[in-house]
Amino acid sequence: MCGIIGYTGKKMNAKDIVLAGLKNLEYRGYDSSGIAVNENGKINLYKSHGKISNLEDRLKGKEILSSTAIAHTRWATHGKPNETNAHPHRCGKVTLVHNGIIENYMELKKELLEKGVTFQSETDTEVACAYINDIYESEKDKIKCLSKACSAFRGSYAFAIIFDDEKDVIYATRKDSPLIVGLSDDGNFAASDVSAILDFTAKYILLEYGEFAKITKDKVTIYNADLKEIEKEVKVATWSATEYKKNGYDHFMLKEINEQPDVIANIFSRYLNDCNYNDIDFLKYDAIHIVACGSAMHAGMVGKYLFQNYANIPVTVDIASEYRYSTQMITPSTLVIIISQSGETADSLAALRLAHSKGATTLGIVNAVGSTIARESDICIYTYAGPEIAVATTKGYTSQVAILSTLVINAMKQKGLLSDELFENIKQDFSNISSNLNHIISKKEDYINVAQKIFDHNDLFFIGRGIDSAVCMEGSLKLKEISYMHSESYAAGELKHGTISLIEKGTPVIAIATNNDLYEKTISNIKETKARGAFAIFITTDNFKNSTFEDFSDISITLPKTTEFVQAIEVSVLLQLIAYETAKLRNCDIDKPKNLAKSVTVE
Ligand code: F6R
C-alpha cells in the first residue's frame, strides 16, 4: 500500500536515485507516482498518473540537480488515482510522502478549514501535511512538531518529510506502516523496505513505532517517543539486489513459479536435517486458530485439513480482517498461527496483537525477514522463499503450505500419530519434490492448451473435495486476479446447492481429484456439470490413470501421486501455470494486475 523513499547525500542526482529505488517498491501500488526535489533551495514537485514509467517519461531529458529527494508510488485509498491526489503533498513549508491512512483526517480537516487552510486534493495525506505545517508555525523544533502532530493522528502512517527552511534534511517516522532508514557512504535513505535501497546499500536501521529519524547526508539521528536520542542496531539485508531482477524471465511471476522447486525442496530438507520446531509443544494447546488474508488464508485452509485429518487437532481458519473484530475464544491455551508473506499485512498484524492481548501463543509463518509480524510473533518460522515481486503470490503461498505440512508432521510425531511407513513415504516425497515440480513446470503445452480453451469465457468454476477444495480456492484466486476472468471455487458437493444454475453450454469447470477416498464422489460432481453443458478440465493423479477420463472430461491432466503433505503444492503449481498462460492470452499485465498492491498495510 504505497511505497516511499527519500534520499539525501553527496550525489546531485537524487532524482535518479529515488526513482531507481521507487521502481523496486512498485509492487506496493502503481496508481500514480511523484517526486519532490530541492532545486537551488526551491522544492519542486513532479507527478504522474499510473505506473512509475509515466513519471520517468515525464522527467526524461530534464536536468534536475538536487542532493535531496523524496518519492512515492501510490495505491489509492482516499481519492481517485490522479495527479492532484498523487504524493508528494505540500502545504506551507512542509512537503511529504505518506504510506497508511489517517483515519481522523475529516476531523482534522474541519479544524484546518476553520483556520482558513485550503486543500487541492481529496487525500488524508494532504490534511496530515497541512496539520504538521500548522503546528510548525508555532513549534519550530521539527522533531517536537512531528511528535505533536503524530499524537493527533489516528490510523497508520510512514512519513518522509522535508521542510523548506532546512535544506538537505529528511525527517521520518512511522506507526503501523513499515519504514527503514538506509545508510551508505554516499548518503542516507528513508524507505518503505530494504528492496528500495539495495542498489545502493545493504545497511539499514528498522524504525519502530513512535521513533523519529533525522537524516542528513552523513548522519542519521534516531529519537525515541520521549524525543531522546537513541542508538539503534544497524542491520545488513540478507536479500541481494539481483533477486529483485527478472533474470531473463518474461515476468516476475514466471520467475517465481520456476523458483518453487528449490524453495520447497529447501524447506523440506531444512525440516528433515535440522528440525527446529521442538519448542512448539502441540500437546499444550486446546485449539489452533489460523489467521491470514487472501492466498495466505488459502494456505491456512490446506493446513487446517492436514492438522485435522492427520494430527487430530481442531483448527479454525479466519480471515484476519474479520478475526480482529470478532469475539473469538482466544485463551492462553490457543495457538494462533498468523501467515503472511510480507509480514506487514495490517489486518494480520492486528489479529496477532489481539491474540497477544488475550495471552495466546502466536506463531508467525513469514517470508519477509525482520518484518513486523516476524518480530512480534512469539515464534517465527521463516519460509525463506526470497523476495516475491509479482503481485500475485506463487512461491510465497506454496512455501507457506510447505511449512504447515512440516508443522503437522511434527504435531503427529508429538502425538504418536505418525507411523513409520507414512513418515518414510513423506520423506520420499520430500526428496522427490524438486524433480516433481520441475516436471510439472515443464509441461507448458498442457497449460497453454487449457488456456486456449478457457481464455475467452467470462466465468469459470473450480471444484474439489477435501484438500482439493482448499487448493481450488487458491487456483481460483490466482486465475481471477491476474486474468480478470470471473472465477469461483466450490466444494464439489456444494455446487448443486445453488450455483450450478450458472453452468451453461461451454462454461469451463476445473475439477481436482487427488484423494483416493473422494475420487469417485468428485467424478459424480463433474458429471453433474457436464450434464448441464460444462467444459470439464480434470486434474488428477497418475494412480487413477485409466481410459475413462474422456467419459466425463474434455481435457485431463495427471500429476505424480504423492502423500497429501506435498500434493497440494504440486497441484497449486500447475494451477498457477494455467492462470499465467490464460492471463497471457488475455494480454493482462501479469506482474501488476489492476487495482491490486502486494503489501496491504491498510485495513
Ligand atoms: C494473492 C495475494 C494476496 C496475499 C494477501 C496476504 O495472490 O498475494 O491475497 O496473499 O494480501 O498477503 P501477506 O501474505 O503478505 O500477508
Coordinates of C-alpha atoms and ligand atoms in Angstrom, one line a residue:
M1 CA 0.0 0.0 0.0
C2 CA 2.1 2.8 -1.3
G3 CA 5.9 2.9 -1.4
I4 CA 8.0 5.7 -0.1
I5 CA 11.7 6.6 -0.5
G6 CA 13.8 9.5 0.3
Y7 CA 17.5 10.2 -0.3
T8 CA 19.8 12.9 0.9
G9 CA 23.5 12.7 0.1
K10 CA 26.7 13.7 -1.6
K11 CA 25.4 13.0 -5.1
M12 CA 23.5 15.6 -7.1
N13 CA 21.3 13.0 -8.9
A14 CA 18.9 12.4 -6.0
K15 CA 16.1 12.2 -8.5
D16 CA 17.6 9.2 -10.3
I17 CA 18.5 7.5 -7.1
V18 CA 14.9 7.7 -5.7
L19 CA 13.4 6.8 -9.0
A20 CA 15.6 3.6 -9.1
G21 CA 14.6 2.8 -5.6
L22 CA 10.9 3.6 -6.2
K23 CA 10.8 1.0 -9.0
N24 CA 11.6 -1.7 -6.5
L25 CA 8.6 -0.5 -4.5
E26 CA 6.2 -0.5 -7.3
Y27 CA 4.7 -3.8 -6.1
R28 CA 3.2 -1.7 -3.2
G29 CA 1.0 0.3 -5.6
Y30 CA 1.0 1.7 -9.1
D31 CA -1.9 4.1 -9.4
S32 CA 0.3 7.2 -9.6
S33 CA 3.7 8.3 -8.5
G34 CA 5.5 11.5 -7.7
I35 CA 8.8 13.1 -6.5
A36 CA 9.8 16.2 -4.7
V37 CA 13.3 17.7 -5.2
N38 CA 15.1 20.6 -3.7
E39 CA 16.4 22.5 -6.7
N40 CA 18.5 25.5 -5.7
G41 CA 16.6 25.9 -2.5
K42 CA 13.2 25.6 -4.1
I43 CA 11.0 22.5 -3.6
N44 CA 9.6 21.3 -7.0
L45 CA 7.1 18.5 -7.4
Y46 CA 6.7 16.2 -10.4
K47 CA 3.8 13.8 -10.5
S48 CA 2.2 11.4 -13.0
H49 CA -0.9 9.2 -13.2
G50 CA -0.3 5.5 -13.5
K51 CA 2.9 3.5 -13.3
I52 CA 6.3 4.9 -12.5
S53 CA 7.3 4.6 -16.1
N54 CA 5.0 7.5 -16.8
L55 CA 6.8 9.6 -14.3
E56 CA 10.1 8.6 -15.8
D57 CA 8.9 9.6 -19.2
R58 CA 7.8 12.9 -17.8
L59 CA 11.2 13.6 -16.3
K60 CA 13.2 12.3 -19.3
G61 CA 15.7 14.9 -20.5
K62 CA 15.0 17.3 -17.6
E63 CA 18.2 18.2 -15.8
I64 CA 17.4 18.2 -12.1
L65 CA 20.3 18.8 -9.9
S66 CA 19.5 18.0 -6.3
S67 CA 21.1 16.2 -3.5
T68 CA 17.8 15.5 -1.7
A69 CA 14.6 14.0 -3.0
I70 CA 11.5 12.1 -1.6
A71 CA 9.3 10.0 -3.8
H72 CA 6.1 7.9 -3.7
T73 CA 4.2 5.3 -5.6
R74 CA 0.5 5.2 -4.7
W75 CA -2.2 2.6 -4.1
A76 CA -5.2 4.9 -3.9
T77 CA -7.3 4.9 -0.7
H78 CA -8.7 8.4 -0.4
G79 CA -9.4 10.0 -3.7
K80 CA -9.1 8.9 -7.3
P81 CA -5.7 7.9 -8.7
N82 CA -4.9 11.2 -10.5
E83 CA -2.1 13.7 -10.4
T84 CA -3.8 16.0 -7.8
N85 CA -4.1 13.2 -5.4
A86 CA -0.7 11.8 -6.1
H87 CA 2.1 12.4 -3.5
P88 CA 4.2 14.2 -2.5
H89 CA 1.8 16.7 -0.9
R90 CA 2.8 20.2 0.1
C91 CA 1.5 22.8 2.4
G92 CA 3.3 25.9 3.6
K93 CA 6.8 24.9 4.5
V94 CA 6.1 21.1 4.6
T95 CA 6.4 18.6 1.8
L96 CA 5.8 14.9 2.5
V97 CA 5.1 11.4 1.2
H98 CA 2.9 9.0 3.2
N99 CA 2.0 5.3 3.4
G100 CA -1.0 4.5 5.5
I101 CA -4.3 6.1 6.4
I102 CA -5.0 9.0 8.7
E103 CA -8.4 7.8 9.9
N104 CA -9.5 11.0 11.6
Y105 CA -8.5 13.3 8.7
M106 CA -12.0 14.6 8.3
E107 CA -12.0 15.9 11.9
L108 CA -8.5 17.5 11.4
K109 CA -9.5 18.9 8.0
K110 CA -12.5 20.7 9.6
E111 CA -10.2 22.2 12.2
L112 CA -7.9 23.4 9.4
L113 CA -10.6 24.7 7.1
E114 CA -11.9 26.8 10.0
K115 CA -8.4 28.3 10.2
G116 CA -8.6 29.2 6.5
V117 CA -6.4 26.4 5.1
T118 CA -7.3 25.4 1.6
F119 CA -6.9 21.9 0.1
Q120 CA -6.3 20.8 -3.5
S121 CA -6.7 17.0 -3.2
E122 CA -9.2 14.6 -1.7
T123 CA -6.5 12.8 0.3
D124 CA -6.0 12.3 4.0
T125 CA -2.3 12.9 3.3
E126 CA -2.7 16.5 2.3
V127 CA -4.5 17.0 5.6
A128 CA -1.7 15.4 7.6
C129 CA 0.8 17.7 5.7
A130 CA -1.3 20.8 6.5
Y131 CA -1.7 19.7 10.1
I132 CA 2.1 19.4 10.5
N133 CA 2.6 22.8 8.8
D134 CA 0.1 24.3 11.1
I135 CA 1.9 23.1 14.2
Y136 CA 5.2 24.1 12.7
E137 CA 4.1 27.7 12.7
S138 CA 4.4 27.7 16.5
E139 CA 6.7 24.8 17.2
K140 CA 10.0 25.3 15.3
D141 CA 11.7 22.3 16.7
K142 CA 11.0 19.8 14.0
I143 CA 11.1 16.6 16.0
K144 CA 8.8 18.2 18.6
C145 CA 6.5 19.4 15.9
L146 CA 6.2 16.0 14.3
S147 CA 5.7 14.3 17.7
K148 CA 2.8 16.7 18.4
A149 CA 1.3 16.2 15.0
C150 CA 1.6 12.4 15.1
S151 CA -0.1 12.3 18.5
A152 CA -3.2 13.7 16.9
F153 CA -3.2 11.2 14.0
R154 CA -5.3 8.1 14.3
G155 CA -4.6 5.3 11.9
S156 CA -1.4 4.3 10.3
Y157 CA 1.5 6.2 8.7
A158 CA 5.0 6.1 7.5
F159 CA 6.2 9.6 6.5
A160 CA 9.3 11.0 4.8
I161 CA 9.2 14.8 5.2
I162 CA 11.2 17.7 4.1
F163 CA 10.9 21.3 5.3
D164 CA 11.5 24.3 3.1
D165 CA 13.8 26.0 5.6
E166 CA 16.2 23.1 6.2
K167 CA 17.9 22.1 3.0
D168 CA 19.2 18.5 2.7
V169 CA 17.5 17.0 5.7
I170 CA 14.7 14.4 5.7
Y171 CA 12.6 13.6 8.7
A172 CA 10.9 10.2 9.0
T173 CA 8.5 8.5 11.4
R174 CA 6.1 5.6 11.4
K175 CA 3.1 3.9 13.0
D176 CA 1.8 0.5 11.7
S177 CA 3.3 1.1 8.3
P178 CA 6.9 -0.1 7.6
L179 CA 9.8 2.3 7.4
I180 CA 13.6 1.7 7.4
V181 CA 16.5 4.1 7.3
G182 CA 19.2 3.2 4.9
L183 CA 22.9 4.0 5.5
S184 CA 25.6 4.5 2.9
D185 CA 28.9 6.3 2.5
D186 CA 27.4 8.5 -0.2
G187 CA 24.2 9.4 1.6
N188 CA 21.3 8.1 3.6
F189 CA 17.8 7.0 2.9
A190 CA 14.3 6.6 4.3
A191 CA 12.2 3.8 2.6
S192 CA 9.3 1.5 2.9
D193 CA 11.5 -1.5 2.8
V194 CA 15.1 -2.6 2.0
S195 CA 14.3 -3.5 -1.6
A196 CA 14.3 0.2 -2.4
I197 CA 17.9 0.8 -1.3
L198 CA 19.6 -2.4 -2.2
D199 CA 21.2 -1.0 -5.4
F200 CA 23.0 1.5 -3.1
T201 CA 23.5 -0.2 0.3
A202 CA 22.5 -3.2 2.3
K203 CA 22.9 -1.4 5.7
Y204 CA 19.7 -0.2 7.4
I205 CA 18.0 0.6 10.7
L206 CA 14.5 -0.5 11.5
L207 CA 12.4 2.4 12.7
E208 CA 9.9 1.4 15.4
Y209 CA 6.6 2.9 16.2
G210 CA 7.0 6.2 17.9
E211 CA 10.6 6.8 16.8
F212 CA 11.7 9.7 14.7
A213 CA 14.7 9.9 12.3
K214 CA 16.6 13.0 11.3
I215 CA 18.5 12.1 8.2
T216 CA 21.3 14.1 6.7
K217 CA 23.9 13.2 4.1
D218 CA 26.4 12.0 6.7
K219 CA 24.4 11.5 9.8
V220 CA 21.3 9.7 11.0
T221 CA 19.9 10.6 14.4
I222 CA 17.1 8.5 15.9
Y223 CA 14.8 9.8 18.7
N224 CA 12.5 7.7 20.8
A225 CA 9.0 8.6 21.7
D226 CA 10.3 10.7 24.6
L227 CA 12.4 12.6 22.0
K228 CA 15.6 11.4 23.4
E229 CA 18.5 10.4 21.1
I230 CA 18.9 6.6 21.0
E231 CA 21.4 4.2 19.4
K232 CA 19.9 1.6 17.1
E233 CA 21.3 -1.7 15.7
V234 CA 22.5 -1.4 12.1
K235 CA 21.3 -4.4 10.2
V236 CA 22.5 -5.9 6.9
A237 CA 20.0 -7.0 4.4
T238 CA 20.1 -10.7 3.5
W239 CA 18.4 -10.4 0.1
S240 CA 20.5 -9.1 -2.7
A241 CA 19.7 -6.6 -5.5
T242 CA 19.9 -9.4 -8.2
E243 CA 17.0 -11.2 -6.5
Y244 CA 14.8 -8.3 -7.5
K245 CA 15.6 -8.7 -11.2
K246 CA 13.7 -10.8 -13.7
N247 CA 16.9 -12.6 -14.7
G248 CA 15.7 -13.4 -18.3
Y249 CA 12.1 -14.4 -17.5
D250 CA 9.2 -12.6 -19.2
H251 CA 7.6 -11.9 -15.9
F252 CA 8.5 -12.0 -12.2
M253 CA 5.5 -14.3 -11.7
L254 CA 7.1 -16.9 -14.1
K255 CA 10.5 -16.5 -12.5
E256 CA 8.9 -17.1 -9.1
I257 CA 6.9 -20.1 -10.3
N258 CA 10.2 -21.5 -11.5
E259 CA 11.9 -20.9 -8.2
Q260 CA 9.5 -23.1 -6.4
P261 CA 11.3 -26.5 -6.9
D262 CA 14.3 -25.1 -5.0
V263 CA 12.3 -23.1 -2.4
I264 CA 10.1 -26.0 -1.4
A265 CA 13.0 -28.6 -1.5
N266 CA 15.0 -26.3 0.8
I267 CA 12.1 -26.1 3.3
F268 CA 11.7 -29.8 3.4
S269 CA 15.5 -30.5 3.7
R270 CA 15.8 -27.9 6.4
Y271 CA 13.0 -29.6 8.2
L272 CA 14.4 -33.1 7.9
N273 CA 18.0 -32.1 8.7
D274 CA 17.5 -29.6 11.4
C275 CA 14.0 -29.6 12.8
N276 CA 13.8 -26.5 15.0
Y277 CA 10.2 -26.8 15.8
N278 CA 10.7 -28.7 19.0
D279 CA 9.9 -25.6 21.0
I280 CA 6.3 -25.8 19.7
D281 CA 4.5 -28.2 22.1
F282 CA 1.3 -29.1 20.3
L283 CA 0.1 -31.1 23.3
K284 CA -0.2 -27.8 25.2
Y285 CA -2.9 -26.2 23.0
D286 CA -6.7 -26.8 23.1
A287 CA -7.2 -25.2 19.7
I288 CA -5.3 -23.8 16.8
H289 CA -6.6 -20.6 15.1
I290 CA -5.1 -19.9 11.7
V291 CA -5.5 -16.3 10.7
A292 CA -4.4 -14.7 7.4
C293 CA -5.6 -12.8 4.3
G294 CA -6.0 -13.9 0.7
S295 CA -3.7 -16.6 -0.5
A296 CA -2.1 -16.9 2.9
M297 CA -5.6 -17.7 4.2
H298 CA -5.9 -20.3 1.5
A299 CA -2.6 -21.9 2.7
G300 CA -4.3 -21.9 6.1
M301 CA -7.2 -23.9 4.6
V302 CA -4.7 -26.6 3.4
G303 CA -3.1 -26.5 6.9
K304 CA -6.5 -27.0 8.6
Y305 CA -7.2 -30.0 6.5
L306 CA -3.9 -31.6 7.3
F307 CA -4.0 -30.7 11.1
Q308 CA -7.5 -32.1 11.5
N309 CA -7.1 -35.2 9.3
Y310 CA -3.7 -36.3 10.3
A311 CA -2.9 -34.8 13.8
N312 CA -6.5 -34.8 15.2
I313 CA -6.2 -31.2 16.2
P314 CA -9.3 -28.9 15.8
V315 CA -8.4 -25.9 13.7
T316 CA -10.3 -22.8 12.7
V317 CA -9.2 -20.6 9.8
D318 CA -10.2 -17.0 9.8
I319 CA -9.8 -14.0 7.5
A320 CA -7.7 -11.6 9.5
S321 CA -10.0 -8.6 8.8
E322 CA -12.8 -10.5 10.5
Y323 CA -10.9 -12.2 13.3
R324 CA -9.5 -8.9 14.6
Y325 CA -13.1 -7.7 15.3
S326 CA -14.7 -10.9 16.3
T327 CA -15.4 -12.3 19.8
Q328 CA -13.3 -15.4 19.3
M329 CA -12.5 -17.7 22.2
I330 CA -8.8 -16.8 22.4
T331 CA -7.2 -18.1 25.6
P332 CA -3.7 -18.8 26.8
S333 CA -4.2 -22.4 25.6
T334 CA -4.8 -21.3 22.0
L335 CA -2.1 -21.4 19.4
V336 CA -2.7 -18.6 16.9
I337 CA -0.9 -19.1 13.6
I338 CA -0.5 -15.9 11.6
I339 CA 0.5 -16.5 8.0
S340 CA 1.9 -13.6 6.0
Q341 CA 4.4 -13.4 3.1
S342 CA 5.1 -9.7 3.6
G343 CA 4.8 -9.8 7.4
E344 CA 3.2 -6.4 7.2
T345 CA -0.4 -7.0 6.3
A346 CA -2.4 -4.6 8.5
D347 CA -5.2 -7.0 9.4
S348 CA -3.0 -9.9 10.1
L349 CA -0.8 -7.8 12.3
A350 CA -3.9 -6.5 14.2
A351 CA -5.0 -10.2 14.7
L352 CA -1.6 -11.1 16.0
R353 CA -1.8 -8.2 18.5
L354 CA -5.3 -9.2 19.6
A355 CA -4.1 -12.8 20.2
H356 CA -1.2 -11.5 22.3
S357 CA -3.5 -9.3 24.3
K358 CA -5.5 -12.5 25.2
G359 CA -2.4 -14.4 26.3
A360 CA -2.4 -16.8 23.3
T361 CA 0.9 -18.2 21.9
T362 CA 1.5 -16.7 18.5
L363 CA 3.3 -18.4 15.7
G364 CA 4.2 -16.4 12.6
I365 CA 4.8 -18.0 9.2
V366 CA 6.5 -15.2 7.4
N367 CA 8.7 -14.7 4.3
A368 CA 10.0 -11.1 4.8
V369 CA 12.8 -11.3 7.3
G370 CA 12.6 -8.8 10.1
S371 CA 9.1 -7.7 9.2
T372 CA 6.7 -6.6 11.9
I373 CA 4.7 -9.9 12.1
A374 CA 8.0 -11.8 12.3
R375 CA 9.3 -9.6 15.0
E376 CA 6.1 -9.5 17.1
S377 CA 5.3 -13.3 16.9
D378 CA 6.2 -15.4 19.9
I379 CA 7.7 -17.9 17.5
C380 CA 8.5 -17.1 13.9
I381 CA 9.2 -19.6 11.2
Y382 CA 10.6 -18.1 8.1
T383 CA 9.7 -19.5 4.7
Y384 CA 13.0 -18.2 3.2
A385 CA 11.4 -18.0 -0.2
G386 CA 13.3 -14.9 -1.2
P387 CA 11.8 -11.7 -2.4
E388 CA 8.4 -12.1 -4.2
I389 CA 7.9 -9.2 -6.6
A390 CA 4.9 -10.4 -8.7
V391 CA 1.8 -9.0 -7.0
A392 CA 0.1 -12.4 -7.3
T393 CA 1.8 -14.8 -4.8
T394 CA 3.2 -18.1 -6.0
K395 CA 6.3 -19.3 -4.1
G396 CA 5.0 -17.3 -1.1
Y397 CA 1.9 -19.4 -1.0
T398 CA 3.4 -22.8 -1.7
S399 CA 6.2 -22.2 0.9
Q400 CA 3.5 -21.4 3.5
V401 CA 1.8 -24.7 2.7
A402 CA 5.2 -26.5 2.9
I403 CA 5.8 -25.0 6.4
L404 CA 2.3 -26.0 7.5
S405 CA 2.9 -29.6 6.3
T406 CA 6.1 -29.9 8.3
L407 CA 4.3 -28.4 11.4
V408 CA 1.5 -31.1 11.0
I409 CA 4.1 -33.8 10.8
N410 CA 5.7 -32.5 14.0
A411 CA 2.4 -32.5 15.7
M412 CA 1.7 -36.1 14.6
K413 CA 5.1 -37.1 15.9
Q414 CA 4.4 -35.5 19.3
K415 CA 1.0 -37.2 19.5
G416 CA 2.3 -40.6 18.4
L417 CA 0.2 -40.5 15.3
L418 CA 3.0 -40.7 12.7
S419 CA 3.6 -44.3 11.5
D420 CA 7.0 -45.3 10.3
E421 CA 5.5 -46.2 7.0
L422 CA 3.8 -42.8 6.4
F423 CA 6.9 -41.0 7.5
E424 CA 9.0 -43.0 5.1
N425 CA 6.6 -42.1 2.3
I426 CA 6.6 -38.4 3.3
K427 CA 10.4 -38.4 3.3
Q428 CA 10.4 -40.0 -0.2
D429 CA 8.0 -37.2 -1.4
F430 CA 10.2 -34.6 0.2
S431 CA 13.2 -35.8 -1.7
N432 CA 11.3 -36.0 -5.0
I433 CA 9.7 -32.6 -4.7
S434 CA 12.2 -30.7 -6.7
S435 CA 12.1 -33.1 -9.7
N436 CA 8.3 -33.5 -9.5
L437 CA 7.8 -29.7 -9.5
N438 CA 10.3 -29.3 -12.4
H439 CA 8.4 -32.0 -14.3
I440 CA 5.1 -30.2 -13.7
I441 CA 6.6 -26.8 -14.8
S442 CA 8.0 -28.4 -17.9
K443 CA 4.5 -29.3 -19.2
K444 CA 3.9 -25.9 -20.6
E445 CA 2.0 -27.1 -23.7
D446 CA -0.7 -28.7 -21.4
Y447 CA -1.3 -25.4 -19.7
I448 CA -1.4 -23.4 -23.0
N449 CA -3.9 -26.0 -24.3
V450 CA -6.2 -25.3 -21.2
A451 CA -5.7 -21.6 -21.5
Q452 CA -6.7 -21.6 -25.2
K453 CA -10.0 -23.4 -24.2
I454 CA -10.9 -21.1 -21.3
F455 CA -9.4 -17.6 -22.0
D456 CA -12.4 -16.2 -23.9
H457 CA -15.0 -17.2 -21.3
N458 CA -16.4 -14.8 -18.7
D459 CA -17.0 -17.3 -15.9
L460 CA -15.2 -20.4 -14.6
F461 CA -15.6 -22.7 -11.7
F462 CA -13.2 -24.8 -9.7
I463 CA -14.4 -27.8 -7.8
G464 CA -12.8 -30.3 -5.5
R465 CA -13.3 -32.1 -2.2
G466 CA -11.2 -32.4 0.9
I467 CA -7.7 -30.9 0.5
D468 CA -8.5 -30.3 -3.2
S469 CA -11.3 -28.0 -2.2
A470 CA -8.7 -25.8 -0.3
V471 CA -6.4 -25.9 -3.3
C472 CA -9.2 -24.9 -5.6
M473 CA -9.7 -21.7 -3.6
E474 CA -6.1 -20.6 -4.4
G475 CA -6.3 -21.8 -8.0
S476 CA -9.4 -19.7 -8.5
L477 CA -8.0 -16.6 -6.9
K478 CA -4.8 -16.9 -8.9
L479 CA -6.8 -17.1 -12.2
K480 CA -9.1 -14.2 -11.4
E481 CA -6.6 -11.8 -10.0
I482 CA -4.2 -12.0 -13.0
S483 CA -6.6 -12.7 -15.9
Y484 CA -9.6 -10.7 -14.7
M485 CA -11.9 -13.7 -15.5
H486 CA -14.7 -14.2 -13.1
S487 CA -13.9 -17.5 -11.2
E488 CA -15.4 -19.2 -8.2
S489 CA -14.3 -22.1 -6.2
Y490 CA -16.7 -24.6 -4.7
A491 CA -16.5 -27.7 -2.6
A492 CA -17.6 -30.1 -5.3
G493 CA -20.6 -31.4 -3.4
E494 CA -21.9 -27.8 -2.8
L495 CA -22.2 -26.6 -6.3
K496 CA -25.6 -28.2 -6.8
H497 CA -27.0 -26.2 -3.9
G498 CA -27.5 -23.1 -6.0
T499 CA -24.5 -22.1 -8.1
I500 CA -25.0 -24.9 -10.6
S501 CA -27.7 -22.7 -12.1
L502 CA -24.8 -20.6 -13.7
I503 CA -23.4 -23.6 -15.6
E504 CA -24.4 -23.4 -19.2
K505 CA -23.1 -24.7 -22.5
G506 CA -19.3 -24.3 -22.6
T507 CA -18.8 -23.0 -19.1
P508 CA -15.3 -24.2 -18.0
V509 CA -15.2 -26.2 -14.8
I510 CA -11.8 -27.2 -13.4
A511 CA -12.2 -30.2 -11.2
I512 CA -9.4 -31.6 -9.0
A513 CA -9.5 -35.1 -7.6
T514 CA -6.4 -36.4 -5.9
N515 CA -7.8 -38.1 -2.8
N516 CA -8.4 -41.9 -3.1
D517 CA -11.5 -41.8 -0.9
L518 CA -13.1 -38.9 -2.5
Y519 CA -12.2 -39.5 -6.1
E520 CA -15.4 -41.1 -7.3
K521 CA -17.5 -38.6 -5.5
T522 CA -15.8 -35.7 -7.3
I523 CA -16.3 -37.5 -10.6
S524 CA -20.0 -37.7 -9.9
N525 CA -20.0 -33.9 -9.3
I526 CA -18.1 -33.3 -12.6
K527 CA -20.7 -35.4 -14.4
E528 CA -23.4 -33.2 -12.9
T529 CA -21.8 -30.2 -14.5
K530 CA -21.1 -32.0 -17.8
A531 CA -24.8 -32.9 -18.0
R532 CA -25.5 -29.2 -18.0
G533 CA -23.1 -28.4 -20.8
A534 CA -19.9 -27.6 -18.8
F535 CA -16.5 -27.9 -20.5
A536 CA -14.7 -30.0 -17.9
I537 CA -11.0 -29.9 -17.2
F538 CA -10.0 -32.8 -14.9
I539 CA -6.8 -32.7 -12.8
T540 CA -5.9 -35.9 -11.0
T541 CA -3.0 -38.1 -10.0
D542 CA -1.4 -40.9 -12.1
N543 CA -2.5 -43.7 -9.8
F544 CA -6.0 -43.2 -11.2
K545 CA -4.8 -43.3 -14.8
N546 CA -7.3 -45.2 -16.8
S547 CA -9.1 -44.7 -20.1
T548 CA -12.3 -43.4 -18.8
F549 CA -11.4 -39.8 -18.2
E550 CA -12.8 -38.8 -21.5
D551 CA -16.2 -40.1 -20.5
F552 CA -16.6 -37.2 -18.2
S553 CA -14.0 -34.6 -19.1
D554 CA -12.9 -32.7 -22.1
I555 CA -9.3 -32.3 -21.0
S556 CA -7.4 -34.2 -18.3
I557 CA -4.0 -33.7 -16.8
T558 CA -2.4 -36.2 -14.4
L559 CA 0.3 -35.5 -11.8
P560 CA 2.6 -37.8 -9.9
K561 CA 0.8 -39.3 -6.9
T562 CA 2.3 -38.3 -3.6
T563 CA 1.1 -38.1 0.0
E564 CA -1.2 -35.2 0.8
F565 CA 1.7 -33.4 2.5
V566 CA 3.1 -32.4 -0.8
Q567 CA 0.2 -33.0 -3.2
A568 CA -1.4 -29.6 -2.6
I569 CA 1.8 -27.9 -3.5
E570 CA 2.1 -29.8 -6.8
V571 CA -1.4 -29.1 -7.9
S572 CA -1.1 -25.4 -6.9
V573 CA 2.0 -25.0 -9.2
L574 CA 0.0 -26.5 -12.1
L575 CA -2.9 -24.1 -11.4
Q576 CA -0.5 -21.1 -11.2
L577 CA 0.7 -22.0 -14.7
I578 CA -2.8 -22.3 -16.1
A579 CA -3.6 -18.9 -14.6
Y580 CA -0.3 -17.5 -16.1
E581 CA -0.9 -18.8 -19.6
T582 CA -4.6 -17.6 -19.5
A583 CA -3.6 -14.1 -18.4
K584 CA -1.0 -14.0 -21.2
L585 CA -3.6 -14.9 -23.8
R586 CA -5.8 -12.1 -22.4
N587 CA -3.0 -9.6 -22.7
C588 CA -3.1 -8.8 -19.0
D589 CA -0.4 -7.0 -17.0
I590 CA 0.6 -10.2 -15.2
D591 CA 3.0 -8.8 -12.6
K592 CA 0.9 -5.8 -11.8
P593 CA -2.8 -6.6 -12.1
K594 CA -5.1 -3.6 -12.0
N595 CA -6.4 -2.3 -8.6
L596 CA -4.0 -4.5 -6.6
A597 CA -1.0 -3.9 -4.4
K598 CA 1.3 -6.6 -2.9
S599 CA 1.6 -5.3 0.6
V600 CA -1.7 -4.5 2.1
T601 CA -0.7 -2.3 5.0
V602 CA -4.1 -0.6 5.4
E603 CA -7.3 -2.1 6.8
Ligands
F6R1 C1 -2.8 -13.0 -3.9 C2 -2.1 -12.4 -2.8 C3 -2.8 -11.9 -1.6 C4 -2.0 -12.1 -0.4 C5 -2.6 -11.4 0.8 C6 -1.9 -11.5 2.1 O1 -2.0 -13.5 -4.9 O2 -0.9 -12.3 -2.9 O3 -4.1 -12.5 -1.5 O4 -1.8 -13.5 -0.1 O5 -2.7 -10.0 0.5 O6 -0.6 -11.0 2.0 P1 0.5 -11.4 3.0 O7 0.8 -12.9 2.8 O8 1.7 -10.6 2.7 O9 0.0 -11.2 4.4

